[in-house]
Coordinates of C-alpha atoms and ligand atoms in Angstrom, one line a residue:
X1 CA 65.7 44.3 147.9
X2 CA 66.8 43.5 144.5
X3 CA 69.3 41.0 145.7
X4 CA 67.1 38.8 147.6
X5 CA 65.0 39.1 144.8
X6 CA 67.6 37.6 142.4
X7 CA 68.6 35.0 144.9
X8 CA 65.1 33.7 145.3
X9 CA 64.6 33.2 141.1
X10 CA 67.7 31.9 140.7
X11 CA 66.3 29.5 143.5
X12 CA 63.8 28.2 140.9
X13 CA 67.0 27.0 138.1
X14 CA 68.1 24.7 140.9
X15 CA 71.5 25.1 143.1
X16 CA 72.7 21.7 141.8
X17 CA 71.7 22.9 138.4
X18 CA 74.6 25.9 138.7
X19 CA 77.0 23.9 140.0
X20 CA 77.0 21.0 137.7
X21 CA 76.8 23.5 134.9
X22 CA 79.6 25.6 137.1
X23 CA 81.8 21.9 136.9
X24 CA 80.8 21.7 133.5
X25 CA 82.7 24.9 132.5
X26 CA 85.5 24.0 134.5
X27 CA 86.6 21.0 133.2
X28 CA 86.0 22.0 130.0
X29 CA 88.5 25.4 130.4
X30 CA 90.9 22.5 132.2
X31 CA 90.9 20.0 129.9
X32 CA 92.9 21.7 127.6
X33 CA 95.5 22.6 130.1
X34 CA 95.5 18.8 131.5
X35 CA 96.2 17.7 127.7
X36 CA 98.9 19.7 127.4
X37 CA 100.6 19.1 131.3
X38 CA 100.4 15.5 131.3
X39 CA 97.4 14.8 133.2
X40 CA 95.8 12.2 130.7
X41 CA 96.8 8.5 130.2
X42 CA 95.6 5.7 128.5
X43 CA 94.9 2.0 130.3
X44 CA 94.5 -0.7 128.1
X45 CA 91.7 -3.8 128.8
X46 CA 92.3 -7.2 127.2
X47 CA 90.2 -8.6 124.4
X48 CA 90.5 -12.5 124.2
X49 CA 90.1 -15.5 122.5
X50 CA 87.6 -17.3 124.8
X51 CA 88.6 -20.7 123.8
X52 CA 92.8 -20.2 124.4
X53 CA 92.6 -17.2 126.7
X54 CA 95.1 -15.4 124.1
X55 CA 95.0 -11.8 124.4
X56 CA 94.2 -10.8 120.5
X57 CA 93.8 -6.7 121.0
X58 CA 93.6 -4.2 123.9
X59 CA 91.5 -1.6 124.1
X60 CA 92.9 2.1 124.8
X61 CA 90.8 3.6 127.4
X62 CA 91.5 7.3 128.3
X63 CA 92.1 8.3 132.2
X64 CA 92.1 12.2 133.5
X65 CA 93.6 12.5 136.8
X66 CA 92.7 15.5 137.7
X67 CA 95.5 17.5 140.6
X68 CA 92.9 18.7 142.2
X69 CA 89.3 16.7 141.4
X70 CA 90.9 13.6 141.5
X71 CA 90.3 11.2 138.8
X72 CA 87.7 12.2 136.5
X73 CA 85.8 9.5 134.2
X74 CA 85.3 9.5 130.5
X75 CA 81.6 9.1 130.7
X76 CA 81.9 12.6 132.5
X77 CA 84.9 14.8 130.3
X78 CA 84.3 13.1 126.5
X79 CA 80.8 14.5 126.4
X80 CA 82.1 17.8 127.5
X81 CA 84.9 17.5 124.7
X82 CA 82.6 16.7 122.3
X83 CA 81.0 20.5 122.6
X84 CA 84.3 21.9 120.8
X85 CA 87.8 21.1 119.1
X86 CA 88.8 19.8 122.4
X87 CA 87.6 16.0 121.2
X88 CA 89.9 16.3 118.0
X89 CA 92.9 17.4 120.2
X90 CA 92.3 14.6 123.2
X91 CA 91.3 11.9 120.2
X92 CA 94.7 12.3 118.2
X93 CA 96.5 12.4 121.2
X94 CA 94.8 8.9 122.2
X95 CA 95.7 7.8 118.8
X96 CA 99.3 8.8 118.9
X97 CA 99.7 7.6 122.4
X98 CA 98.9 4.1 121.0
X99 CA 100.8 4.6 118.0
X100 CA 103.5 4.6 120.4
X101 CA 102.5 2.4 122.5
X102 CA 102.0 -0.5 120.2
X103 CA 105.9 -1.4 119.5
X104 CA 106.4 -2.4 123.2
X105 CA 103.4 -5.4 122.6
X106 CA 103.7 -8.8 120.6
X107 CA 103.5 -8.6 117.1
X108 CA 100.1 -10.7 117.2
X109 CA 98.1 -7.7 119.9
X110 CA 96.8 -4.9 117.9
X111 CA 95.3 -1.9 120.0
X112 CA 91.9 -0.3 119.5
X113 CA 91.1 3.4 119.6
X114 CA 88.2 4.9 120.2
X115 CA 86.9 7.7 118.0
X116 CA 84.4 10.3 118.6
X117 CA 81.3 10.7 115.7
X118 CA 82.2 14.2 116.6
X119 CA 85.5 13.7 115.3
X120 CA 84.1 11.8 111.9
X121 CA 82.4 15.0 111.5
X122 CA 85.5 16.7 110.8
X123 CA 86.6 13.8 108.1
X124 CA 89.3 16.4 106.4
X125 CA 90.9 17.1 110.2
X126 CA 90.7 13.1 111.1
X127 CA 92.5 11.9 107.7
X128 CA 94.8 14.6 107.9
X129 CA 95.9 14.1 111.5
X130 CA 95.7 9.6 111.4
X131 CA 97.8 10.0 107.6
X132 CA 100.5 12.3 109.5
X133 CA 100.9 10.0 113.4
X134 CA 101.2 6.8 111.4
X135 CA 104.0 8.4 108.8
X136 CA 105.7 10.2 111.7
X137 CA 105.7 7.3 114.2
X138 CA 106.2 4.6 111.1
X139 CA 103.4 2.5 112.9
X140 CA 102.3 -0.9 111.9
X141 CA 98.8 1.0 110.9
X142 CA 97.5 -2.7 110.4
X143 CA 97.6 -3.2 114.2
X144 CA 95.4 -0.2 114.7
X145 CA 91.8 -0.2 114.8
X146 CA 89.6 2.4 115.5
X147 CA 86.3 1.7 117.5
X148 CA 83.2 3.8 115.9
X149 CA 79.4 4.3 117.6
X150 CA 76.1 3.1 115.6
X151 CA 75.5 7.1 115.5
X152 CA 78.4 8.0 113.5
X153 CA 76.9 5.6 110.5
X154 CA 73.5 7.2 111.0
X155 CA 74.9 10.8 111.4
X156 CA 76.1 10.9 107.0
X157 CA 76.0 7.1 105.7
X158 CA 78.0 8.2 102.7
X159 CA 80.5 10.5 104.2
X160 CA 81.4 7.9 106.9
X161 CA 81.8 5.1 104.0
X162 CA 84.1 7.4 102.2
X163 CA 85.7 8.8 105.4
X164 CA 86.4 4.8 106.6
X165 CA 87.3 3.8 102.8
X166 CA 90.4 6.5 102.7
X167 CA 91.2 5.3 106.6
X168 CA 91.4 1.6 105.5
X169 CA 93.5 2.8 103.2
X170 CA 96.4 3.4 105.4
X171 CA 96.2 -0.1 107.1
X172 CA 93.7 1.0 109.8
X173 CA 91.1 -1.4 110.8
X174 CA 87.2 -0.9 112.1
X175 CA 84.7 -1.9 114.9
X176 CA 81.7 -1.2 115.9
X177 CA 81.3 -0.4 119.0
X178 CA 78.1 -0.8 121.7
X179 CA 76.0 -2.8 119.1
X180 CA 72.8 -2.8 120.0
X181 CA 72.3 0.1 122.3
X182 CA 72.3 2.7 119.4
X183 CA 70.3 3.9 116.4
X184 CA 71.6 1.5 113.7
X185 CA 69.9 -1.7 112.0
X186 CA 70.9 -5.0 111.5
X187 CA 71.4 -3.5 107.5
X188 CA 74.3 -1.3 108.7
X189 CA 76.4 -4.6 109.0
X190 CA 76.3 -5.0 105.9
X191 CA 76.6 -2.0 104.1
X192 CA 79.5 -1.2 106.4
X193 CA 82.8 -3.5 106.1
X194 CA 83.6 -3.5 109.9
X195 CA 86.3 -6.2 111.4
X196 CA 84.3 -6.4 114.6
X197 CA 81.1 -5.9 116.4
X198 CA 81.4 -5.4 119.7
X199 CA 78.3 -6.6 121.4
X200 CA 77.0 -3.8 124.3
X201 CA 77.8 -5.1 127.9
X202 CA 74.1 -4.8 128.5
X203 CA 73.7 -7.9 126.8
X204 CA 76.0 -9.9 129.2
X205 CA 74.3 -9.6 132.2
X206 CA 70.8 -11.4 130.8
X207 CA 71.9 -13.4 128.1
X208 CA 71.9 -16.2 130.3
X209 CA 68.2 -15.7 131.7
X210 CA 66.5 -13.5 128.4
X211 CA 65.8 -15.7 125.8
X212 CA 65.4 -12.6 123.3
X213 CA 68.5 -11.5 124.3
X214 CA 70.5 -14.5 123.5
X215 CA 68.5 -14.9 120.0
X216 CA 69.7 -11.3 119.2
X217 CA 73.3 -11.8 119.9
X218 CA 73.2 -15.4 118.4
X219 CA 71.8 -13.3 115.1
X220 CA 74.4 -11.1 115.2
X221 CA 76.8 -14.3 115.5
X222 CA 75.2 -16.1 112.6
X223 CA 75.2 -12.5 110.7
X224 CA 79.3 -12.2 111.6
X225 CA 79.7 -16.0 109.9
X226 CA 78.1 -15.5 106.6
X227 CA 79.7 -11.4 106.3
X228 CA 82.8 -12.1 107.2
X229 CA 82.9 -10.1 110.8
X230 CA 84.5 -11.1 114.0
X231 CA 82.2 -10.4 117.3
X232 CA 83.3 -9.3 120.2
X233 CA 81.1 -9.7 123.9
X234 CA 81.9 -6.6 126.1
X235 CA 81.7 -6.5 129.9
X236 CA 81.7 -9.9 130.9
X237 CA 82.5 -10.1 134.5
X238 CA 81.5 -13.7 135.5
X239 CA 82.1 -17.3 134.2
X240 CA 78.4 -18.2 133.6
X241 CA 78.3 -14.9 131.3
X242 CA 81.4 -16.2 129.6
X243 CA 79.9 -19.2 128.9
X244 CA 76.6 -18.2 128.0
X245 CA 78.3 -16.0 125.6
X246 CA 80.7 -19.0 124.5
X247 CA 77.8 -21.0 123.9
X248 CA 76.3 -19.0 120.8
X249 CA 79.6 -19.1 118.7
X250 CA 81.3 -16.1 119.8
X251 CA 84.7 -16.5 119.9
X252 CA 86.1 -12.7 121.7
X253 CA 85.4 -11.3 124.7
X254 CA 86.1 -8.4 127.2
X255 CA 85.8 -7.8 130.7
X256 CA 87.0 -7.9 133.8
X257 CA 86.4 -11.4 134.5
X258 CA 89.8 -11.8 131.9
X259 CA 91.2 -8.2 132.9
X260 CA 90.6 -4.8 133.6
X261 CA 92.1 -1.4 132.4
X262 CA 95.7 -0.9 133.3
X263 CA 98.5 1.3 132.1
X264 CA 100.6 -0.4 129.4
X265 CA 103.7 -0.7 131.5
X266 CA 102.7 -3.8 133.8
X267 CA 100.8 -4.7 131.0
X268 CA 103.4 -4.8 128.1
X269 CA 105.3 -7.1 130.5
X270 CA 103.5 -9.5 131.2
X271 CA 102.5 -10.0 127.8
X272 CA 106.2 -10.2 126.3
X273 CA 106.4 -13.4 128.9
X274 CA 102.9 -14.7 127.7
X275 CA 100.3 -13.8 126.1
X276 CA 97.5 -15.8 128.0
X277 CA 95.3 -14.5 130.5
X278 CA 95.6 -16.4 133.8
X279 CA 92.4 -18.4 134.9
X280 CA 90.7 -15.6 136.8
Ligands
C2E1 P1 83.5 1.8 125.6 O1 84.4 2.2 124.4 O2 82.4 1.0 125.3 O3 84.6 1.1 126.6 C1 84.2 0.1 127.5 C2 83.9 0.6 128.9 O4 83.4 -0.5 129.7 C3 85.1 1.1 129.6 O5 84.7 2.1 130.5 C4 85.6 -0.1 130.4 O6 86.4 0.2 131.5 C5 84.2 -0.6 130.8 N1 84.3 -2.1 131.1 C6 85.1 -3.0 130.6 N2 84.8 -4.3 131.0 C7 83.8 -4.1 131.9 C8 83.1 -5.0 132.8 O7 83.3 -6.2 132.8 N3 82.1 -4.4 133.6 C9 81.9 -3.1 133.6 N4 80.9 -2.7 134.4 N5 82.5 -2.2 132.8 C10 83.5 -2.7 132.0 P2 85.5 3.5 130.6 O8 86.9 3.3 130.5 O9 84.9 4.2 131.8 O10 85.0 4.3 129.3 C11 83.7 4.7 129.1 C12 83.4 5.1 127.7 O11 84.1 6.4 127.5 C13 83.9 4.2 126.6 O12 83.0 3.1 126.4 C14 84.0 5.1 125.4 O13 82.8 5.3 124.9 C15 84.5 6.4 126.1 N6 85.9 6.6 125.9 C16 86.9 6.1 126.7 N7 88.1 6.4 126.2 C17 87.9 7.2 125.1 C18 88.7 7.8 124.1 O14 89.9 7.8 124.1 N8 88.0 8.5 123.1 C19 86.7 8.6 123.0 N9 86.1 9.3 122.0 N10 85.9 7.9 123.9 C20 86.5 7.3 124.9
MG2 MG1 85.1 1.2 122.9
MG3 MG1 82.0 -0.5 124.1
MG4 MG1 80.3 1.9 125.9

């Protein structure tokens, strides 16, 4: 009697409900074991100059396969990470992996990292654990830059400016990342000194048909001339994006119409021969 009773409420939170939150708990109880058994990697995606098809930067993009779920996505696991400590612990191993990483490319790619606001919220933990990879690994910290979200400038303006200030110090380098999706004004690009402004892949696919669209990114462009900025158009996938986005000034781009994620291996080799993108 009681039983069916329970079965028929907990028919009202939704099966689905239970088992995402069921997967939820999972992963999260896994992660920590997939960290520490080798079941992350990074893949790295090109950032070009649109003009020469150099490759300028890659972006370090974290994979979890998973033995038994398969390969699980980043827009799944980092949110799930970013309930605890886990995000620290997967976000310094990112940045370590690259810190290795980074002698086997030319001297003229730097790699990109992207950091959590969760981890900015920690700014003692981040200094701490950045000041000790780039001693340890004796990095070119110059050729590192770490990718930030519009929320972490929102979240404590003056803690992130101090936070970034004592991470510039050691070489490191800034973008923002997703412009235009988030919370932040145009005014944030100029209090904050950031190298690049990545420009969110929404944009791409109507810049060539919304004309409010393209005035917004050829602000931002105009913005980046007068600052001091460099922009960068993510997710361009086809050769009228590319030169719609070519067409307002921009002069970096990334998607997979010039490349997409793959582990550094392949990568690092084909770069050491040349480091121009094919015609895709
Ligand atoms: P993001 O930093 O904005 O990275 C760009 C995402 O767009 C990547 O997805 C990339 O694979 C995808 N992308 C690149 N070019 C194209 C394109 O032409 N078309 C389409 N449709 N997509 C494209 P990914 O690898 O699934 O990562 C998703 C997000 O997960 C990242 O967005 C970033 O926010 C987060 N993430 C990934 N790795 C890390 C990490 O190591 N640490 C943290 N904190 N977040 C990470
Ligand atoms: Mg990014
Ligand atoms: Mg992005
Ligand atoms: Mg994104």
């Amino acid at each position: 009697e009681a039983k069916s009773t329970g079965k028929s409420r907990a028919c009202l939170f939704r099966p689905e409900m239970a088992a995402s939150f069921r997967r939820r708990t999972e992963l999260e109880n896994e992660m920590r074991e997939g960290l520490a058994n080798g079941q992350f990697e990074l893949h790295y995606q090109p950032i070009v100059e649109i003009a020469s098809r150099k490759v300028v930067a890659l972006e370090a993009l974290l994979r979890w396969n998973h033995p038994a779920k398969g390969p699980i996505s980043p827009a799944e696991f980092i949110p799930i990470a970013e309930r605890s400590d886990l995000i620290s612990d997967l976000g310094e191993w990112v940045f370590e992996r690259a810190a290795i990483d980074i002698v086997r490319l030319p001297a003229e790619v730097s790699i990109s990292v992207n950091v959590s606001p969760m981890q900015f919220r920690q700014p003692g933990r981040l200094v701490a654990a950045l000041r000790s990879i780039i001693e340890k690994r004796n990095v070119p910290a110059d050729r590192l830059e770490l990718e930030l979200t519009e929320s972490v400038l929102v979240d404590d303006p003056d803690k992130t400016l101090e936070t970034m200030a004592e991470l510039r110090s050691f070489g490191l380098r800034f973008s923002l990342d997703d412009f235009g999706t988030g919370y932040a004004s145009i005014g944030y690009l100029a209090t904050y000194s950031f190298d690049k402004v990545k420009i969110d892949r929404s944009f791409a696919s109507v810049i060539s048909e919304n004309e409010a669209s393209r005035s917004i990114v050829e602000l931002v462009q105009h913005l980046a001339e007068r600052i001091g900025f460099t922009v960068v158009a993510e997710g361009l996938e086809t050769k009228v994006q590319v030169e719609a986005i070519a067409a307002t000034g921009i002069c970096l781009a990334q998607g997979y119409f010039f490349g997409k994620p793959e582990p550094i291996g392949p990568l690092a080799e084909r770069l050491s021969a040349s480091t121009t993108v094919p015609e895709a």
